[in-house]
mmCIF file of C-alpha atoms and ligand atoms in Angstrom:
data_model
loop_
_atom_site.group_PDB
_atom_site.id
_atom_site.type_symbol
_atom_site.label_atom_id
_atom_site.label_comp_id
_atom_site.label_asym_id
_atom_site.label_seq_id
_atom_site.Cartn_x
_atom_site.Cartn_y
_atom_site.Cartn_z
ATOM 1 C CA UNK A 1 -3.057 -2.989 24.052
ATOM 2 C CA UNK A 2 0.367 -4.718 25.055
ATOM 3 C CA UNK A 3 1.337 -7.498 22.363
ATOM 4 C CA UNK A 4 1.070 -6.598 19.024
ATOM 5 C CA UNK A 5 0.779 -8.401 15.791
ATOM 6 C CA UNK A 6 2.097 -6.770 13.060
ATOM 7 C CA UNK A 7 1.436 -8.437 9.913
ATOM 8 C CA UNK A 8 3.157 -7.616 6.704
ATOM 9 C CA UNK A 9 6.099 -5.677 9.323
ATOM 10 C CA UNK A 10 8.842 -7.020 6.878
ATOM 11 C CA UNK A 11 7.568 -4.689 4.037
ATOM 12 C CA UNK A 12 8.099 -0.833 3.305
ATOM 13 C CA UNK A 13 5.616 0.883 5.481
ATOM 14 C CA UNK A 14 5.134 -1.921 7.950
ATOM 15 C CA UNK A 15 9.073 -2.239 8.817
ATOM 16 C CA UNK A 16 9.251 1.740 9.046
ATOM 17 C CA UNK A 17 6.135 1.592 11.561
ATOM 18 C CA UNK A 18 7.748 -1.416 13.922
ATOM 19 C CA UNK A 19 11.032 1.005 14.085
ATOM 20 C CA UNK A 20 8.419 3.742 14.915
ATOM 21 C CA UNK A 21 6.645 1.464 17.438
ATOM 22 C CA UNK A 22 9.408 -0.251 18.970
ATOM 23 C CA UNK A 23 11.316 2.644 20.360
ATOM 24 C CA UNK A 24 8.170 5.003 20.834
ATOM 25 C CA UNK A 25 6.247 2.025 22.965
ATOM 26 C CA UNK A 26 9.264 0.412 25.216
ATOM 27 C CA UNK A 27 5.848 -1.486 27.079
ATOM 28 C CA UNK A 28 4.638 -2.755 24.483
ATOM 29 C CA UNK A 29 5.692 -6.294 22.417
ATOM 30 C CA UNK A 30 5.876 -6.132 19.129
ATOM 31 C CA UNK A 31 5.503 -9.387 17.344
ATOM 32 C CA UNK A 32 6.011 -9.203 13.145
ATOM 33 C CA UNK A 33 4.393 -12.215 11.422
ATOM 34 C CA UNK A 34 5.814 -12.059 8.271
ATOM 35 C CA UNK A 35 5.864 -14.909 4.812
ATOM 36 C CA UNK A 36 8.761 -12.988 2.986
ATOM 37 C CA UNK A 37 7.715 -13.149 0.421
ATOM 38 C CA UNK A 38 9.696 -11.145 -2.741
ATOM 39 C CA UNK A 39 9.269 -7.882 -1.175
ATOM 40 C CA UNK A 40 9.279 -8.661 2.859
ATOM 41 C CA UNK A 41 13.369 -8.327 3.820
ATOM 42 C CA UNK A 42 14.834 -8.757 7.330
ATOM 43 C CA UNK A 43 17.487 -6.063 5.806
ATOM 44 C CA UNK A 44 14.118 -3.820 6.608
ATOM 45 C CA UNK A 45 14.648 -4.408 10.709
ATOM 46 C CA UNK A 46 18.144 -5.105 11.157
ATOM 47 C CA UNK A 47 17.903 -1.567 13.313
ATOM 48 C CA UNK A 48 16.027 -3.018 15.688
ATOM 49 C CA UNK A 49 17.079 -6.672 15.807
ATOM 50 C CA UNK A 50 17.881 -6.907 19.015
ATOM 51 C CA UNK A 51 15.581 -4.246 20.954
ATOM 52 C CA UNK A 52 14.016 -6.768 23.765
ATOM 53 C CA UNK A 53 9.951 -5.717 22.453
ATOM 54 C CA UNK A 54 10.914 -7.031 19.196
ATOM 55 C CA UNK A 55 10.036 -10.724 17.968
ATOM 56 C CA UNK A 56 9.702 -11.811 14.240
ATOM 57 C CA UNK A 57 7.612 -14.860 13.169
ATOM 58 C CA UNK A 58 7.504 -16.199 9.434
ATOM 59 C CA UNK A 59 4.098 -17.025 8.113
ATOM 60 C CA UNK A 60 1.287 -16.470 5.789
ATOM 61 C CA UNK A 61 -1.226 -14.631 6.773
ATOM 62 C CA UNK A 62 -3.890 -17.167 4.976
ATOM 63 C CA UNK A 63 -2.292 -20.016 7.158
ATOM 64 C CA UNK A 64 -5.019 -20.632 10.012
ATOM 65 C CA UNK A 65 -2.929 -23.278 11.909
ATOM 66 C CA UNK A 66 0.207 -21.164 12.007
ATOM 67 C CA UNK A 67 -1.357 -17.644 12.540
ATOM 68 C CA UNK A 68 -3.714 -19.410 15.400
ATOM 69 C CA UNK A 69 -0.084 -20.602 16.899
ATOM 70 C CA UNK A 70 1.722 -17.728 17.053
ATOM 71 C CA UNK A 71 -1.332 -15.116 18.174
ATOM 72 C CA UNK A 72 -1.532 -17.969 20.999
ATOM 73 C CA UNK A 73 2.042 -18.199 22.102
ATOM 74 C CA UNK A 74 2.606 -14.432 22.222
ATOM 75 C CA UNK A 75 -0.670 -13.359 23.799
ATOM 76 C CA UNK A 76 -1.681 -10.962 21.109
ATOM 77 C CA UNK A 77 -4.210 -8.648 21.724
ATOM 78 C CA UNK A 78 -3.692 -6.760 18.677
ATOM 79 C CA UNK A 79 -3.417 -7.055 15.111
ATOM 80 C CA UNK A 80 -2.404 -4.429 12.725
ATOM 81 C CA UNK A 81 -2.445 -5.605 9.399
ATOM 82 C CA UNK A 82 -0.007 -4.162 6.404
ATOM 83 C CA UNK A 83 0.712 -7.734 4.690
ATOM 84 C CA UNK A 84 0.226 -7.611 1.232
ATOM 85 C CA UNK A 85 0.705 -8.149 -2.359
ATOM 86 C CA UNK A 86 1.145 -4.155 -3.588
ATOM 87 C CA UNK A 87 2.308 -3.561 -6.645
ATOM 88 C CA UNK A 88 -0.108 -2.975 -9.409
ATOM 89 C CA UNK A 89 1.857 -4.243 -12.462
ATOM 90 C CA UNK A 90 2.106 -7.761 -10.571
ATOM 91 C CA UNK A 91 -1.248 -7.416 -10.117
ATOM 92 C CA UNK A 92 -2.075 -7.161 -13.754
ATOM 93 C CA UNK A 93 0.552 -10.083 -14.881
ATOM 94 C CA UNK A 94 -1.043 -12.432 -12.293
ATOM 95 C CA UNK A 95 -3.549 -11.578 -10.143
ATOM 96 C CA UNK A 96 -3.670 -14.777 -8.158
ATOM 97 C CA UNK A 97 -1.140 -14.074 -5.272
ATOM 98 C CA UNK A 98 -3.334 -10.522 -4.577
ATOM 99 C CA UNK A 99 -6.671 -12.594 -4.217
ATOM 100 C CA UNK A 100 -5.118 -15.145 -2.084
ATOM 101 C CA UNK A 101 -3.266 -12.933 0.845
ATOM 102 C CA UNK A 102 -5.414 -9.829 0.161
ATOM 103 C CA UNK A 103 -8.646 -10.999 0.512
ATOM 104 C CA UNK A 104 -8.574 -14.671 1.913
ATOM 105 C CA UNK A 105 -5.507 -13.652 4.480
ATOM 106 C CA UNK A 106 -7.349 -10.945 5.511
ATOM 107 C CA UNK A 107 -10.277 -12.624 6.606
ATOM 108 C CA UNK A 108 -8.155 -15.720 8.282
ATOM 109 C CA UNK A 109 -6.383 -13.037 10.286
ATOM 110 C CA UNK A 110 -10.269 -11.645 11.464
ATOM 111 C CA UNK A 111 -11.396 -14.867 12.191
ATOM 112 C CA UNK A 112 -8.580 -15.753 14.093
ATOM 113 C CA UNK A 113 -8.840 -12.237 15.818
ATOM 114 C CA UNK A 114 -12.889 -13.084 16.244
ATOM 115 C CA UNK A 115 -12.170 -16.656 17.904
ATOM 116 C CA UNK A 116 -9.610 -15.743 20.144
ATOM 117 C CA UNK A 117 -11.175 -12.711 21.459
ATOM 118 C CA UNK A 118 -8.801 -10.094 20.441
ATOM 119 C CA UNK A 119 -9.655 -6.465 21.100
ATOM 120 C CA UNK A 120 -8.343 -4.984 17.967
ATOM 121 C CA UNK A 121 -7.421 -4.963 14.333
ATOM 122 C CA UNK A 122 -6.287 -2.311 12.456
ATOM 123 C CA UNK A 123 -6.470 -2.786 8.413
ATOM 124 C CA UNK A 124 -4.061 -0.555 6.420
ATOM 125 C CA UNK A 125 -5.855 0.261 3.029
ATOM 126 C CA UNK A 126 -5.580 2.022 -0.082
ATOM 127 C CA UNK A 127 -6.917 5.689 -1.442
ATOM 128 C CA UNK A 128 -6.927 3.085 -5.108
ATOM 129 C CA UNK A 129 -9.812 1.503 -3.494
ATOM 130 C CA UNK A 130 -11.746 4.465 -4.456
ATOM 131 C CA UNK A 131 -10.730 4.295 -8.491
ATOM 132 C CA UNK A 132 -9.849 7.531 -10.302
ATOM 133 C CA UNK A 133 -11.076 11.174 -9.840
ATOM 134 C CA UNK A 134 -10.678 13.756 -12.284
ATOM 135 C CA UNK A 135 -11.422 16.387 -9.899
ATOM 136 C CA UNK A 136 -11.759 17.023 -6.352
ATOM 137 C CA UNK A 137 -11.040 14.949 -3.268
ATOM 138 C CA UNK A 138 -12.141 11.398 -1.961
ATOM 139 C CA UNK A 139 -13.862 11.534 1.093
ATOM 140 C CA UNK A 140 -14.539 8.233 3.329
ATOM 141 C CA UNK A 141 -18.012 7.792 2.585
ATOM 142 C CA UNK A 142 -17.613 7.911 -1.476
ATOM 143 C CA UNK A 143 -18.365 4.607 -3.272
ATOM 144 C CA UNK A 144 -15.512 1.964 -3.969
ATOM 145 C CA UNK A 145 -14.897 1.861 -7.321
ATOM 146 C CA UNK A 146 -11.467 -0.296 -7.741
ATOM 147 C CA UNK A 147 -10.314 -1.067 -11.434
ATOM 148 C CA UNK A 148 -6.823 -3.059 -10.973
ATOM 149 C CA UNK A 149 -6.779 -6.337 -9.542
ATOM 150 C CA UNK A 150 -4.961 -5.147 -6.633
ATOM 151 C CA UNK A 151 -7.180 -2.470 -5.672
ATOM 152 C CA UNK A 152 -10.118 -4.806 -6.376
ATOM 153 C CA UNK A 153 -8.405 -7.451 -4.072
ATOM 154 C CA UNK A 154 -7.632 -4.706 -1.680
ATOM 155 C CA UNK A 155 -11.518 -3.308 -1.514
ATOM 156 C CA UNK A 156 -13.008 -7.253 -0.988
ATOM 157 C CA UNK A 157 -10.518 -7.505 1.985
ATOM 158 C CA UNK A 158 -11.900 -4.008 2.965
ATOM 159 C CA UNK A 159 -15.379 -5.220 2.901
ATOM 160 C CA UNK A 160 -14.692 -8.589 5.454
ATOM 161 C CA UNK A 161 -13.389 -6.230 7.814
ATOM 162 C CA UNK A 162 -16.831 -4.035 7.448
ATOM 163 C CA UNK A 163 -18.732 -7.169 8.354
ATOM 164 C CA UNK A 164 -16.766 -8.434 11.082
ATOM 165 C CA UNK A 165 -17.292 -4.995 12.483
ATOM 166 C CA UNK A 166 -21.046 -4.775 11.549
ATOM 167 C CA UNK A 167 -22.027 -8.695 12.588
ATOM 168 C CA UNK A 168 -19.714 -9.586 15.164
ATOM 169 C CA UNK A 169 -19.062 -6.999 17.145
ATOM 170 C CA UNK A 170 -14.959 -6.327 16.523
ATOM 171 C CA UNK A 171 -13.105 -3.592 17.252
ATOM 172 C CA UNK A 172 -12.355 -2.689 13.476
ATOM 173 C CA UNK A 173 -10.399 0.336 12.146
ATOM 174 C CA UNK A 174 -9.225 1.546 8.420
ATOM 175 C CA UNK A 175 -6.696 3.927 7.096
ATOM 176 C CA UNK A 176 -6.504 4.286 3.261
ATOM 177 C CA UNK A 177 -3.560 5.719 2.420
ATOM 178 C CA UNK A 178 -1.848 7.542 -0.399
ATOM 179 C CA UNK A 179 1.246 6.968 -2.667
ATOM 180 C CA UNK A 180 4.152 6.227 0.264
ATOM 181 C CA UNK A 181 7.746 6.808 -0.412
ATOM 182 C CA UNK A 182 11.087 6.711 1.141
ATOM 183 C CA UNK A 183 14.023 4.392 2.522
ATOM 184 C CA UNK A 184 13.490 1.027 2.361
ATOM 185 C CA UNK A 185 10.766 0.703 -0.359
ATOM 186 C CA UNK A 186 11.435 -2.364 -2.973
ATOM 187 C CA UNK A 187 12.866 -0.951 -6.385
ATOM 188 C CA UNK A 188 9.572 -2.118 -8.384
ATOM 189 C CA UNK A 189 7.256 0.810 -7.213
ATOM 190 C CA UNK A 190 8.229 4.618 -9.206
ATOM 191 C CA UNK A 191 10.129 6.624 -6.830
ATOM 192 C CA UNK A 192 12.657 3.836 -5.570
ATOM 193 C CA UNK A 193 12.889 2.433 -9.236
ATOM 194 C CA UNK A 194 13.532 5.477 -11.086
ATOM 195 C CA UNK A 195 16.395 6.807 -8.314
ATOM 196 C CA UNK A 196 17.742 3.398 -8.448
ATOM 197 C CA UNK A 197 18.027 2.892 -12.102
ATOM 198 C CA UNK A 198 19.163 6.805 -12.174
ATOM 199 C CA UNK A 199 21.827 6.179 -10.405
ATOM 200 C CA UNK A 200 23.025 3.243 -13.234
ATOM 201 C CA UNK A 201 22.307 5.578 -15.726
ATOM 202 C CA UNK A 202 19.288 3.178 -16.859
ATOM 203 C CA UNK A 203 16.151 4.328 -19.104
ATOM 204 C CA UNK A 204 13.307 5.297 -17.308
ATOM 205 C CA UNK A 205 10.004 3.945 -18.380
ATOM 206 C CA UNK A 206 6.931 6.165 -17.399
ATOM 207 C CA UNK A 207 3.614 4.706 -18.624
ATOM 208 C CA UNK A 208 1.504 6.722 -21.301
ATOM 209 C CA UNK A 209 2.411 10.422 -21.266
ATOM 210 C CA UNK A 210 2.955 10.667 -17.667
ATOM 211 C CA UNK A 211 0.594 13.198 -16.820
ATOM 212 C CA UNK A 212 -0.958 10.701 -14.566
ATOM 213 C CA UNK A 213 -1.083 12.457 -10.883
ATOM 214 C CA UNK A 214 -0.407 10.870 -7.560
ATOM 215 C CA UNK A 215 -0.623 12.061 -3.908
ATOM 216 C CA UNK A 216 2.841 11.663 -2.098
ATOM 217 C CA UNK A 217 3.641 10.711 0.982
ATOM 218 C CA UNK A 218 6.028 9.970 3.582
ATOM 219 C CA UNK A 219 6.909 6.818 5.101
ATOM 220 C CA UNK A 220 7.082 8.495 8.574
ATOM 221 C CA UNK A 221 3.788 10.699 8.057
ATOM 222 C CA UNK A 222 2.653 7.295 6.757
ATOM 223 C CA UNK A 223 3.410 5.221 9.775
ATOM 224 C CA UNK A 224 2.597 7.862 12.863
ATOM 225 C CA UNK A 225 -1.076 8.065 11.445
ATOM 226 C CA UNK A 226 -1.552 4.313 11.885
ATOM 227 C CA UNK A 227 -0.204 4.570 15.315
ATOM 228 C CA UNK A 228 -2.510 7.593 15.426
ATOM 229 C CA UNK A 229 -5.538 5.897 14.015
ATOM 230 C CA UNK A 230 -4.726 2.554 16.140
ATOM 231 C CA UNK A 231 -4.622 4.160 19.093
ATOM 232 C CA UNK A 232 -8.253 6.888 18.996
ATOM 233 C CA UNK A 233 -10.058 5.540 16.418
ATOM 234 C CA UNK A 234 -13.741 4.465 17.380
ATOM 235 C CA UNK A 235 -14.859 0.703 16.000
ATOM 236 C CA UNK A 236 -15.386 0.465 12.853
ATOM 237 C CA UNK A 237 -14.298 3.809 11.733
ATOM 238 C CA UNK A 238 -12.383 4.561 8.116
ATOM 239 C CA UNK A 239 -9.983 7.141 8.198
ATOM 240 C CA UNK A 240 -7.623 8.952 4.609
ATOM 241 C CA UNK A 241 -4.293 8.852 5.159
ATOM 242 C CA UNK A 242 -3.203 11.876 2.570
ATOM 243 C CA UNK A 243 0.481 13.179 1.791
ATOM 244 C CA UNK A 244 -1.234 16.718 0.200
ATOM 245 C CA UNK A 245 0.753 16.847 -2.362
ATOM 246 C CA UNK A 246 -0.299 15.930 -5.546
ATOM 247 C CA UNK A 247 2.218 15.427 -8.442
ATOM 248 C CA UNK A 248 2.218 14.234 -11.824
ATOM 249 C CA UNK A 249 4.430 11.613 -12.628
ATOM 250 C CA UNK A 250 6.266 13.350 -15.265
ATOM 251 C CA UNK A 251 7.414 16.069 -12.641
ATOM 252 C CA UNK A 252 8.525 14.048 -10.161
ATOM 253 C CA UNK A 253 10.551 11.843 -12.412
ATOM 254 C CA UNK A 254 12.111 15.314 -13.453
ATOM 255 C CA UNK A 255 12.490 16.145 -9.576
ATOM 256 C CA UNK A 256 14.663 13.028 -8.922
ATOM 257 C CA UNK A 257 16.546 13.459 -12.292
ATOM 258 C CA UNK A 258 17.221 16.795 -11.045
ATOM 259 C CA UNK A 259 18.876 15.457 -7.562
ATOM 260 C CA UNK A 260 20.681 12.869 -8.644
ATOM 261 C CA UNK A 261 22.187 15.347 -11.309
ATOM 262 C CA UNK A 262 21.232 12.906 -14.112
ATOM 263 C CA UNK A 263 19.723 14.098 -17.799
ATOM 264 C CA UNK A 264 16.428 13.854 -19.074
ATOM 265 C CA UNK A 265 17.342 12.187 -21.775
ATOM 266 C CA UNK A 266 17.013 8.871 -19.576
ATOM 267 C CA UNK A 267 13.382 9.516 -19.810
ATOM 268 C CA UNK A 268 11.231 6.858 -22.352
ATOM 269 C CA UNK A 269 7.690 7.012 -22.700
ATOM 270 C CA UNK A 270 6.298 3.526 -22.718
ATOM 271 C CA UNK A 271 3.032 1.941 -23.473
ATOM 272 C CA UNK A 272 0.817 2.695 -20.699
ATOM 273 C CA UNK A 273 -0.264 0.523 -17.870
ATOM 274 C CA UNK A 274 -3.949 -1.206 -18.825
ATOM 275 C CA UNK A 275 -6.594 0.363 -16.687
ATOM 276 C CA UNK A 276 -4.346 3.005 -15.307
ATOM 277 C CA UNK A 277 -6.178 5.179 -12.840
ATOM 278 C CA UNK A 278 -5.687 8.991 -13.756
ATOM 279 C CA UNK A 279 -5.094 10.909 -10.811
ATOM 280 C CA UNK A 280 -5.709 9.870 -6.532
ATOM 281 C CA UNK A 281 -6.808 12.640 -4.227
ATOM 282 C CA UNK A 282 -8.048 12.396 -0.821
ATOM 283 C CA UNK A 283 -8.863 14.876 1.763
ATOM 284 C CA UNK A 284 -7.498 14.108 5.289
ATOM 285 C CA UNK A 285 -10.444 16.115 6.789
ATOM 286 C CA UNK A 286 -11.690 13.070 8.495
ATOM 287 C CA UNK A 287 -8.209 12.567 10.261
ATOM 288 C CA UNK A 288 -7.572 16.446 10.967
ATOM 289 C CA UNK A 289 -10.866 16.875 12.523
ATOM 290 C CA UNK A 290 -11.461 13.976 14.750
ATOM 291 C CA UNK A 291 -7.114 13.357 15.706
ATOM 292 C CA UNK A 292 -5.742 16.617 14.696
ATOM 293 C CA UNK A 293 -3.628 14.896 12.651
ATOM 294 C CA UNK A 294 -2.028 16.267 9.395
ATOM 295 C CA UNK A 295 1.064 15.311 6.995
ATOM 296 C CA UNK A 296 4.687 17.212 8.731
ATOM 297 C CA UNK A 297 7.044 15.905 6.165
ATOM 298 C CA UNK A 298 7.613 18.719 3.086
ATOM 299 C CA UNK A 299 8.095 17.009 0.264
ATOM 300 C CA UNK A 300 11.036 18.139 -1.701
ATOM 301 C CA UNK A 301 12.846 17.307 1.325
ATOM 302 C CA UNK A 302 11.878 14.135 1.471
ATOM 303 C CA UNK A 303 12.770 13.451 -1.134
ATOM 304 C CA UNK A 304 16.380 14.336 -1.487
ATOM 305 C CA UNK A 305 16.316 12.393 1.905
ATOM 306 C CA UNK A 306 15.327 9.258 0.219
ATOM 307 C CA UNK A 307 17.312 9.990 -2.753
ATOM 308 C CA UNK A 308 20.224 10.017 -0.209
ATOM 309 C CA UNK A 309 19.663 7.130 1.420
ATOM 310 C CA UNK A 310 19.808 5.271 -1.792
ATOM 311 C CA UNK A 311 22.574 6.392 -3.075
ATOM 312 C CA UNK A 312 23.936 5.327 0.667
ATOM 313 C CA UNK A 313 22.988 1.817 0.788
ATOM 314 C CA UNK A 314 23.506 0.329 -2.270
ATOM 315 C CA UNK A 315 24.121 -2.697 0.041
ATOM 316 C CA UNK A 316 20.074 -3.047 0.210
ATOM 317 C CA UNK A 317 18.968 -2.536 -3.169
ATOM 318 C CA UNK A 318 21.831 -3.914 -5.624
ATOM 319 C CA UNK A 319 21.185 -7.814 -4.088
ATOM 320 C CA UNK A 320 17.271 -7.513 -4.414
ATOM 321 C CA UNK A 321 18.207 -6.120 -8.313
ATOM 322 C CA UNK A 322 18.893 -9.847 -9.082
ATOM 323 C CA UNK A 323 17.130 -13.137 -9.844
ATOM 324 C CA UNK A 324 13.368 -13.197 -9.603
ATOM 325 C CA UNK A 325 13.609 -9.343 -10.264
ATOM 326 C CA UNK A 326 15.508 -9.643 -13.290
ATOM 327 C CA UNK A 327 12.927 -11.775 -14.581
ATOM 328 C CA UNK A 328 10.016 -9.658 -13.490
ATOM 329 C CA UNK A 329 11.528 -6.422 -14.807
ATOM 330 C CA UNK A 330 11.683 -8.408 -18.161
ATOM 331 C CA UNK A 331 8.389 -8.996 -18.758
ATOM 332 C CA UNK A 332 7.084 -5.737 -17.307
ATOM 333 C CA UNK A 333 9.569 -3.908 -19.120
ATOM 334 C CA UNK A 334 11.225 -6.262 -21.910
ATOM 335 C CA UNK A 335 8.642 -5.176 -24.670
ATOM 336 C CA UNK A 336 7.933 -1.736 -23.589
ATOM 337 C CA UNK A 337 11.594 -0.608 -23.898
ATOM 338 C CA UNK A 338 12.779 -2.751 -26.908
ATOM 339 C CA UNK A 339 13.999 -0.504 -29.524
ATOM 340 C CA UNK A 340 12.850 2.676 -27.413
HETATM 341 P P1 NAD B 401 5.392 -3.945 0.468
HETATM 342 O O1 NAD B 401 5.123 -4.848 -0.184
HETATM 343 O O2 NAD B 401 7.075 -3.371 0.532
HETATM 344 O O3 NAD B 401 5.620 -5.436 2.038
HETATM 345 C C1 NAD B 401 4.191 -6.292 2.104
HETATM 346 C C2 NAD B 401 4.777 -7.246 3.085
HETATM 347 O O4 NAD B 401 3.935 -8.369 3.495
HETATM 348 C C3 NAD B 401 6.172 -7.495 2.992
HETATM 349 O O5 NAD B 401 6.480 -7.791 3.953
HETATM 350 C C4 NAD B 401 5.452 -9.443 2.258
HETATM 351 O O6 NAD B 401 6.373 -9.839 2.813
HETATM 352 C C5 NAD B 401 4.332 -9.183 3.928
HETATM 353 N N1 NAD B 401 3.204 -10.558 3.211
HETATM 354 C C6 NAD B 401 3.106 -10.485 1.593
HETATM 355 N N2 NAD B 401 2.162 -11.974 1.529
HETATM 356 C C7 NAD B 401 1.843 -11.823 2.614
HETATM 357 C C8 NAD B 401 1.459 -13.509 3.035
HETATM 358 N N3 NAD B 401 0.823 -14.382 2.803
HETATM 359 N N4 NAD B 401 1.260 -13.282 4.723
HETATM 360 C C9 NAD B 401 2.418 -12.501 5.158
HETATM 361 N N5 NAD B 401 3.418 -11.597 5.247
HETATM 362 C C10 NAD B 401 2.600 -11.593 3.523
HETATM 363 O O7 NAD B 401 4.469 -3.037 0.642
HETATM 364 P P2 NAD B 401 4.232 -1.756 1.424
HETATM 365 O O8 NAD B 401 4.111 -0.559 0.315
HETATM 366 O O9 NAD B 401 5.210 -1.763 2.438
HETATM 367 O O10 NAD B 401 2.743 -1.710 1.812
HETATM 368 C C11 NAD B 401 2.030 -2.084 3.079
HETATM 369 C C12 NAD B 401 0.417 -2.194 3.094
HETATM 370 O O11 NAD B 401 0.327 -0.934 3.241
HETATM 371 C C13 NAD B 401 -0.029 -2.951 2.514
HETATM 372 O O12 NAD B 401 -1.405 -3.664 2.560
HETATM 373 C C14 NAD B 401 -0.273 -2.086 0.974
HETATM 374 O O13 NAD B 401 -1.531 -1.994 0.235
HETATM 375 C C15 NAD B 401 -0.348 -0.663 1.517
HETATM 376 N N6 NAD B 401 -0.526 0.487 1.331
HETATM 377 C C16 NAD B 401 0.942 1.231 0.645
HETATM 378 C C17 NAD B 401 1.032 2.162 -0.269
HETATM 379 C C18 NAD B 401 2.131 2.488 -0.665
HETATM 380 O O14 NAD B 401 2.652 3.412 -1.778
HETATM 381 N N7 NAD B 401 3.293 1.532 -0.864
HETATM 382 C C19 NAD B 401 -0.051 3.094 -0.225
HETATM 383 C C20 NAD B 401 -1.115 2.397 0.926
HETATM 384 C C21 NAD B 401 -1.378 1.847 1.215
HETATM 385 O O1 DAU B 402 -1.878 5.113 -3.918
HETATM 386 C C1 DAU B 402 -1.718 4.021 -2.963
HETATM 387 C C2 DAU B 402 -0.442 2.920 -3.948
HETATM 388 O O2 DAU B 402 0.123 3.707 -4.431
HETATM 389 C C3 DAU B 402 -0.881 1.648 -2.872
HETATM 390 O O3 DAU B 402 -1.650 1.341 -2.800
HETATM 391 C C4 DAU B 402 -0.018 1.084 -3.942
HETATM 392 O O4 DAU B 402 0.873 -0.430 -3.001
HETATM 393 C C5 DAU B 402 1.562 1.321 -4.694
HETATM 394 O O5 DAU B 402 2.303 0.349 -5.249
HETATM 395 C C6 DAU B 402 1.104 2.205 -4.956
HETATM 396 O O6 DAU B 402 0.522 2.281 -6.315
HETATM 397 P P1 DAU B 402 0.787 3.052 -7.881
HETATM 398 O O7 DAU B 402 0.755 2.305 -8.675
HETATM 399 O O8 DAU B 402 0.161 4.125 -7.509
HETATM 400 O O9 DAU B 402 2.328 3.076 -7.496
HETATM 401 P P2 DAU B 402 4.033 2.329 -8.714
HETATM 402 O O10 DAU B 402 4.822 3.059 -8.148
HETATM 403 O O11 DAU B 402 3.798 1.807 -9.422
HETATM 404 O O12 DAU B 402 3.094 4.104 -9.715
HETATM 405 C C7 DAU B 402 3.571 5.644 -9.158
HETATM 406 C C8 DAU B 402 3.068 6.001 -11.059
HETATM 407 O O13 DAU B 402 4.012 5.561 -11.497
HETATM 408 C C9 DAU B 402 1.508 5.445 -11.881
HETATM 409 O O14 DAU B 402 0.801 6.626 -12.250
HETATM 410 C C10 DAU B 402 2.319 4.677 -12.541
HETATM 411 C C11 DAU B 402 3.815 5.385 -12.941
HETATM 412 N N1 DAU B 402 4.967 4.667 -13.288
HETATM 413 C C12 DAU B 402 5.477 2.897 -12.567
HETATM 414 C C13 DAU B 402 6.268 2.417 -12.497
HETATM 415 C C14 DAU B 402 6.682 1.102 -11.315
HETATM 416 C C15 DAU B 402 5.411 4.629 -14.433
HETATM 417 O O15 DAU B 402 5.057 5.299 -15.049
HETATM 418 N N2 DAU B 402 6.360 3.962 -14.652
HETATM 419 C C16 DAU B 402 6.845 2.948 -13.922
HETATM 420 O O16 DAU B 402 7.786 1.745 -14.402
#
């Protein structure tokens, strides 16, 4: 492993992974390939901008010509794919881009890897491919029952990966991560959205009864789990990556307000997300047994750090909250919050 293409490396988790890898492995060349959609942001890569083992190439993972050119130019031997459309609410409003990137884009990357003889392909997937679980924990052998267009497109991408491993013998691996939070997360997802809205004393729209459960994983733990799987996973293997910290949405919201010293009167219960999965929960058994990996970060400490990061880095998020963001906000929350 020498020349690694990190697709989607200008997004939230991808950039955390890149910052971590550039520092940890000075002998690897890390080439970020990213379309810079609304969620891609070169500010996320500023801390490593001048690192000698980092390069950036702009492009779409579904654009075969550009993917091939970049892989050939940089003599890529490894692909780690983070590139995706990632927000469930946007997938409900407009699924098209999700199928383009999360299914077709994954196929183009796989096909390029096969044609050019790229040795290693790691794909970053999600616990949402399993659907909802009322009790107990999903394990890797459970059936996939995705419920949102986002989850279905991620499951579709995973099926192509399986096929390329079984049919063509490509050395693939997949990690299925749970709800990730931390610095540099686009402020549409629950944690950064509510933190930045609460800083401005604006209403926090909590879907349904707020009793949905998510398993919360700190972004640095997620990045380290991917590094572990990339280096150690046998061909064709799949690993759950959970934070081992389940919480109801209402309790995450209350914690954010407490950390910001803001009143709970900011909470507004609004019309639920259609098809809203009630609970996600994973077992990390396989990651623990195969590699001795476990999440290292205490949830409350990490959330405190995250809240402080958004307080200290208004330069990063204030400029995002304009233009397209405001149009999306209006579509998603306008009616929900009207008269609330
Ligand atoms: P993000 O939305 O912050 O970033 C996605 C990145 O992909 C952006 O930089 C964007 O520009 C890029 N991108 C989108 N379409 C592209 C295309 N066609 N070609 C090239 N680049 C493209 O996402 P994230 O939250 O960092 O998630 C990264 C990966 O991790 C995704 O595959 C997601 O499904 C998965 N995941 C996310 C979470 C989470 O809680 N955020 C949890 C588990 C798994
Ligand atoms: O589980 C992993 C997944 O986590 C990733 O694959 C996705 O890319 C990521 O977006 C995340 O999906 P969720 O749908 O769980 O995350 P989101 O932040 O959108 O919502 C978290 C919970 O909070 C969910 O139950 C919906 C709820 N919610 C969210 C928003 C944005 C609200 O109640 N109000 C909101 O405004």
